[in-house]
PDB file of C-alpha atoms in Angstrom:
ATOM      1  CA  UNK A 534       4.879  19.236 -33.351  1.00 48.00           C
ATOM      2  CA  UNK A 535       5.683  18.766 -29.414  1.00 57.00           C
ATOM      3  CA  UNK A 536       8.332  19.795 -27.389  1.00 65.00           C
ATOM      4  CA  UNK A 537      11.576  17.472 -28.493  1.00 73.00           C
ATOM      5  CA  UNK A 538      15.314  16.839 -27.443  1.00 81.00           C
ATOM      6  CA  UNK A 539      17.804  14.773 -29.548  1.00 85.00           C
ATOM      7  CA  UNK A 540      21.877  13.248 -28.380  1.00 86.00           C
ATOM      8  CA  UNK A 541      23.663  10.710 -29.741  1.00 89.00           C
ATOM      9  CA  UNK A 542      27.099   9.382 -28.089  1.00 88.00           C
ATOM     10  CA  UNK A 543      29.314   6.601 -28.670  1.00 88.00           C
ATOM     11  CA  UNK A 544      30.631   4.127 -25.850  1.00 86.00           C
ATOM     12  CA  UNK A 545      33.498   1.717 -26.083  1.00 84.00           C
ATOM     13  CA  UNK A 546      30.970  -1.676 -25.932  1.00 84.00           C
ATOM     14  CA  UNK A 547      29.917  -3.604 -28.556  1.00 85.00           C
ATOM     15  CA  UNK A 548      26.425  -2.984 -29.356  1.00 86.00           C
ATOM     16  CA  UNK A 549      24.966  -6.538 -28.327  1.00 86.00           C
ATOM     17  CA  UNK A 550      25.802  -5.531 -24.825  1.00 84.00           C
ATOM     18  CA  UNK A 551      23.624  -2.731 -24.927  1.00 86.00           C
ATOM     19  CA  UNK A 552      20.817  -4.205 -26.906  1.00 88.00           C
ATOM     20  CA  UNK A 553      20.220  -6.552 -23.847  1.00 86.00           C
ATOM     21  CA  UNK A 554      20.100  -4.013 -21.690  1.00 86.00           C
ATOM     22  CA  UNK A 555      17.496  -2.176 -23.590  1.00 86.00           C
ATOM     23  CA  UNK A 556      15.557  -4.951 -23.894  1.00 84.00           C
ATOM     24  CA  UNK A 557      15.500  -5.726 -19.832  1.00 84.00           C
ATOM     25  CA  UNK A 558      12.425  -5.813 -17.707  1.00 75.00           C
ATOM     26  CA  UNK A 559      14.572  -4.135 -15.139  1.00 73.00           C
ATOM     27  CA  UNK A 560      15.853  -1.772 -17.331  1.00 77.00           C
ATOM     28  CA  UNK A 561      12.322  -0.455 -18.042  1.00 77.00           C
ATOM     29  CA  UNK A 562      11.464  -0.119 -14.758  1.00 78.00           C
ATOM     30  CA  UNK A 563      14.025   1.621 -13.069  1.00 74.00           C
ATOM     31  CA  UNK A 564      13.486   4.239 -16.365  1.00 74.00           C
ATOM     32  CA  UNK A 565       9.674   3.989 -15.836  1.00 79.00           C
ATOM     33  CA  UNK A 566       9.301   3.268 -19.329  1.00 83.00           C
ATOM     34  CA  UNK A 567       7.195   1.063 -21.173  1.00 85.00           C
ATOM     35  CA  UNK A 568       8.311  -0.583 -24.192  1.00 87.00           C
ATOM     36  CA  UNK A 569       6.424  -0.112 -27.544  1.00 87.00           C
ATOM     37  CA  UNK A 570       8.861  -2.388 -30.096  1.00 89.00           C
ATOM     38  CA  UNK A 571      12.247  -2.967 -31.135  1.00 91.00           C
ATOM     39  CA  UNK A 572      12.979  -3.028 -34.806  1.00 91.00           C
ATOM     40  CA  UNK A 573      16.202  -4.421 -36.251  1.00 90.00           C
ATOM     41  CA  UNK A 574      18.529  -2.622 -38.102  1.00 88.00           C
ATOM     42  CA  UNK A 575      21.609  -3.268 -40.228  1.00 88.00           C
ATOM     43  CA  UNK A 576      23.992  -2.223 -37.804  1.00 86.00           C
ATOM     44  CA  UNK A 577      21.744  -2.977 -34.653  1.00 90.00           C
ATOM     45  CA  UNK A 578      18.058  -1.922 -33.266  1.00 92.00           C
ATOM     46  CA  UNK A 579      15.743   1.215 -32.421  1.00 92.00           C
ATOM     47  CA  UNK A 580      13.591   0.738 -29.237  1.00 91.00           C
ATOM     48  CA  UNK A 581      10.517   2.616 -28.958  1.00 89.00           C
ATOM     49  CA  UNK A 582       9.745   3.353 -25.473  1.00 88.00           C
ATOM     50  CA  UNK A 583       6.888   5.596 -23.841  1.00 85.00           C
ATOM     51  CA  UNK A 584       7.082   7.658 -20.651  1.00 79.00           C
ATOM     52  CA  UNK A 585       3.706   8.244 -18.740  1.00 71.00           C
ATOM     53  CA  UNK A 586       1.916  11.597 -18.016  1.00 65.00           C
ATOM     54  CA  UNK A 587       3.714  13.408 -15.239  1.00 59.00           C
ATOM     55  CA  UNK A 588       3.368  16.915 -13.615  1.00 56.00           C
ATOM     56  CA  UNK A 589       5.414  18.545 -16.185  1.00 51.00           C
ATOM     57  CA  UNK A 590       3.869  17.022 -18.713  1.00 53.00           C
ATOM     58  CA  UNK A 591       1.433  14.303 -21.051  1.00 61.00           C
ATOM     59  CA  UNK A 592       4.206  11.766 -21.583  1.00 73.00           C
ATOM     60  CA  UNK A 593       6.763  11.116 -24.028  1.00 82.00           C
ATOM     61  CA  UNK A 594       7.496   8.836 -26.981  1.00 85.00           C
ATOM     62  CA  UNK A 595      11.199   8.201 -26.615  1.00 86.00           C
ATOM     63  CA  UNK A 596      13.255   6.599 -29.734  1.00 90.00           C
ATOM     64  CA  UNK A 597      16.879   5.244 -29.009  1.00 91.00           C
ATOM     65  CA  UNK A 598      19.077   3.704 -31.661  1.00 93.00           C
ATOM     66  CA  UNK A 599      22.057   1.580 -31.224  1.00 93.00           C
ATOM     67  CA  UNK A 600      24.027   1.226 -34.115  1.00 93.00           C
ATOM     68  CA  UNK A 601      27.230  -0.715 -34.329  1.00 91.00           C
ATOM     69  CA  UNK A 602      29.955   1.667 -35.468  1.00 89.00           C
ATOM     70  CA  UNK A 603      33.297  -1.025 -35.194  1.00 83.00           C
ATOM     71  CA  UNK A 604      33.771  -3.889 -33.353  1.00 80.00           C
ATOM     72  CA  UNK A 605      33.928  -2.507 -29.267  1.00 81.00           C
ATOM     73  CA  UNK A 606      32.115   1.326 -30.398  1.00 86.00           C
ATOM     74  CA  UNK A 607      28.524   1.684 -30.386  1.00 89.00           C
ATOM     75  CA  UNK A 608      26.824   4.997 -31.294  1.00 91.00           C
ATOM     76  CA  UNK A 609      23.918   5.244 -29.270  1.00 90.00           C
ATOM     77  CA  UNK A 610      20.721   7.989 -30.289  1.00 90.00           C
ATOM     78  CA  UNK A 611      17.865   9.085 -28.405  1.00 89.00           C
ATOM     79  CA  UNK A 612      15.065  11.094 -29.038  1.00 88.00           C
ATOM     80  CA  UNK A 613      12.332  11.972 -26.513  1.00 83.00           C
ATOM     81  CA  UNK A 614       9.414  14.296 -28.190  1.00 82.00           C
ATOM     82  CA  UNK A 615       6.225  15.052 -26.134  1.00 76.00           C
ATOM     83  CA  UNK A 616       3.041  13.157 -26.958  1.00 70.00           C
ATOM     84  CA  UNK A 617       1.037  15.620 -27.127  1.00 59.00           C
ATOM     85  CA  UNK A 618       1.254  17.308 -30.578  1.00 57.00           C
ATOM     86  CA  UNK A 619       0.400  20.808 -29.367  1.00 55.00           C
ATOM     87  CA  UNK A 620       2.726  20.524 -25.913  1.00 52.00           C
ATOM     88  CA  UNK A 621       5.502  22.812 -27.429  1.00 54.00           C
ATOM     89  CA  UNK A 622       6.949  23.100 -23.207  1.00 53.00           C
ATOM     90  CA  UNK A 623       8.239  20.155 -21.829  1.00 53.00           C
ATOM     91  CA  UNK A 624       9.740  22.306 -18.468  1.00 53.00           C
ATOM     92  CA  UNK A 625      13.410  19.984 -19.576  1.00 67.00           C
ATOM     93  CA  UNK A 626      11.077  16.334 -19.182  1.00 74.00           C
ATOM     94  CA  UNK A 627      12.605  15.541 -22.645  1.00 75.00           C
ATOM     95  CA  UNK A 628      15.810  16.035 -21.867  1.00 78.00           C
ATOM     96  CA  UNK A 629      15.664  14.612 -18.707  1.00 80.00           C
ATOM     97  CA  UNK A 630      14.339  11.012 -20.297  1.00 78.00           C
ATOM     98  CA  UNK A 631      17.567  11.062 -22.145  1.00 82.00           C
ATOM     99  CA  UNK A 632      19.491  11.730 -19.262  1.00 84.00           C
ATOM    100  CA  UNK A 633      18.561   9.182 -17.420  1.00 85.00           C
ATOM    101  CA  UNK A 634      19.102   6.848 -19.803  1.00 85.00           C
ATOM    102  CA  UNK A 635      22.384   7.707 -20.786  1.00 85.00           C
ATOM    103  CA  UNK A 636      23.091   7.832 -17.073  1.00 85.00           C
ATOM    104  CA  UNK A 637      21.932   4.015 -16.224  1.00 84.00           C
ATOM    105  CA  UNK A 638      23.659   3.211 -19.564  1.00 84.00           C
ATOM    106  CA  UNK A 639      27.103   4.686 -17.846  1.00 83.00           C
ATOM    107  CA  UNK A 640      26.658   2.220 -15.387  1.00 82.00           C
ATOM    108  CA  UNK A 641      25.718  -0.785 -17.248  1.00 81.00           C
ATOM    109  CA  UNK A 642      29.116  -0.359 -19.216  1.00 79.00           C
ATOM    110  CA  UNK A 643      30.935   0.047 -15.966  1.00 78.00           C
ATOM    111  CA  UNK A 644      29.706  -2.517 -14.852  1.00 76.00           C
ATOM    112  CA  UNK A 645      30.286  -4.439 -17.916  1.00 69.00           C
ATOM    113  CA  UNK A 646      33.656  -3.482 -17.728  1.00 64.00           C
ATOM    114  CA  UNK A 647      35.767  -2.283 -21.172  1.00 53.00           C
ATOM    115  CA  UNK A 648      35.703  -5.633 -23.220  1.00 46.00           C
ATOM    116  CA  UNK A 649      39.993  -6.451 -24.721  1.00 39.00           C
ATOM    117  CA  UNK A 650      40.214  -4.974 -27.938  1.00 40.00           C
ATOM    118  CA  UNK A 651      40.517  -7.411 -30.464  1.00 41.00           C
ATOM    119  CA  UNK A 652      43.612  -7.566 -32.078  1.00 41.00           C
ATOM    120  CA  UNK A 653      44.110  -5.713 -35.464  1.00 42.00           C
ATOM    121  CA  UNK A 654      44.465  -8.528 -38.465  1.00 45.00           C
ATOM    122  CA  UNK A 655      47.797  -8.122 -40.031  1.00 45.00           C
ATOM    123  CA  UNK A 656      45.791  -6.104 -43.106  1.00 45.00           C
ATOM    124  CA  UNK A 657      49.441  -4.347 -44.376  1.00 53.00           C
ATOM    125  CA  UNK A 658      50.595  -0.944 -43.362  1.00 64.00           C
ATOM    126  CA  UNK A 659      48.765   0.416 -40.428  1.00 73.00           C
ATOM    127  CA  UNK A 660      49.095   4.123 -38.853  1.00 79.00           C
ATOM    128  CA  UNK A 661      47.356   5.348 -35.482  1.00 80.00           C
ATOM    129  CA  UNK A 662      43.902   6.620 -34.728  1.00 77.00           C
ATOM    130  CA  UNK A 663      44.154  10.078 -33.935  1.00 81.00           C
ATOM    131  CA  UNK A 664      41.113   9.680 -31.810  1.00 73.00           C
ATOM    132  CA  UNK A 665      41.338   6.602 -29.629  1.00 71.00           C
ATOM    133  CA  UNK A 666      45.568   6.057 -30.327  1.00 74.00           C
ATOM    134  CA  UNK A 667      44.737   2.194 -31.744  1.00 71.00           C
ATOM    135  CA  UNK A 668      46.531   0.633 -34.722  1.00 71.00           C
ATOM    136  CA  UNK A 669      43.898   1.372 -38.296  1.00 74.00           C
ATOM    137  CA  UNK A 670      44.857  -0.173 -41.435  1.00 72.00           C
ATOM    138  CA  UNK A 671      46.157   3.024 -43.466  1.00 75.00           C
ATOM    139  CA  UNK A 672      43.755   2.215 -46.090  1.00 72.00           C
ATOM    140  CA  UNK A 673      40.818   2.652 -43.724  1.00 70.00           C
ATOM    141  CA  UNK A 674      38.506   5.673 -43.964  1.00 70.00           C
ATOM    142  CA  UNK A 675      36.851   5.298 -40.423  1.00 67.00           C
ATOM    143  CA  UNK A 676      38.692   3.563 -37.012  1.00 66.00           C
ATOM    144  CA  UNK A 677      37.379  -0.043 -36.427  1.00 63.00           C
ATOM    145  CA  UNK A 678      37.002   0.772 -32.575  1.00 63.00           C
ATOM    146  CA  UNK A 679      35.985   4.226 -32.332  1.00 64.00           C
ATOM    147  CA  UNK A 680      34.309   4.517 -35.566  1.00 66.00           C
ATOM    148  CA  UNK A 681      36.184   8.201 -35.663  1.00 66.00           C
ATOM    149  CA  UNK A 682      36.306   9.667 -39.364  1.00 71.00           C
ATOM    150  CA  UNK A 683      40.129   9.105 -40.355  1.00 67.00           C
TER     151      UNK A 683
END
């Protein structure tokens, strides 16, 4: 098995917003990636991308996941592993793929700007997050915006 680097983070966006930006022509080409597919999910879609051969190394297959994880919080994964099974030093390429993306994701939400939070329905008793400070039904084992563990 190759060289390999794995994150995951969660931005304040619903995941459709970031699913279009995946699937951009620009996006692709400001990442110098090429996109392999996009399966559907559940909760969203993994896009399968691949970085070309550089001077540091053979290319990379890069895997990023968007999952939906409450109405304006969307966990975002990526995985960059070298192509080359028997590559096992990737001088921080890997790393550096998911970086960047992360980065020009950053800036697409900024851009985007924060979407209103919906408004909590009227579900009975509610207490605060402890995460994000929003009103969470008191029955709920995860926040509905942050997705944070309750």
């Amino acid at each position: 098995m190759g060289a390999r680097y794995a994150e995951a983070r969660i931005y304040q966006i619903p995941a459709q917003y970031i699913m279009n930006e995946l699937r951009t022509l620009q996006f692709c080409q400001l990442q110098r990636l090429h996109l392999l597919s996009i399966n559907p999910t559940s909760a969203g879609a993994t896009f399968w991308y691949r970085h070309g051969a550089s001077s540091v190394s053979w290319g990379e297959r890069i895997c990023v996941s968007v999952a939906s994880v409450g109405p304006y919080s969307t966990r975002i994964s990526i995985q960059s592993e070298c192509e080359v099974a028997s590559q096992m030093a990737d001088w921080g390429q890997n790393r550096n793929n998911a970086l960047a993306i992360y980065s020009h994701l950053e800036r697409y939400v900024m851009q985007a700007g924060q979407p209103a939070p919906a408004p909590t329905p009227n579900v009975g008793p509610t207490r605060q997050c402890p995460h994000c400070q929003r009103s969470i039904a008191t029955s709920a084992q995860f926040c509905t915006f942050c997705g944070y563990s309750v």
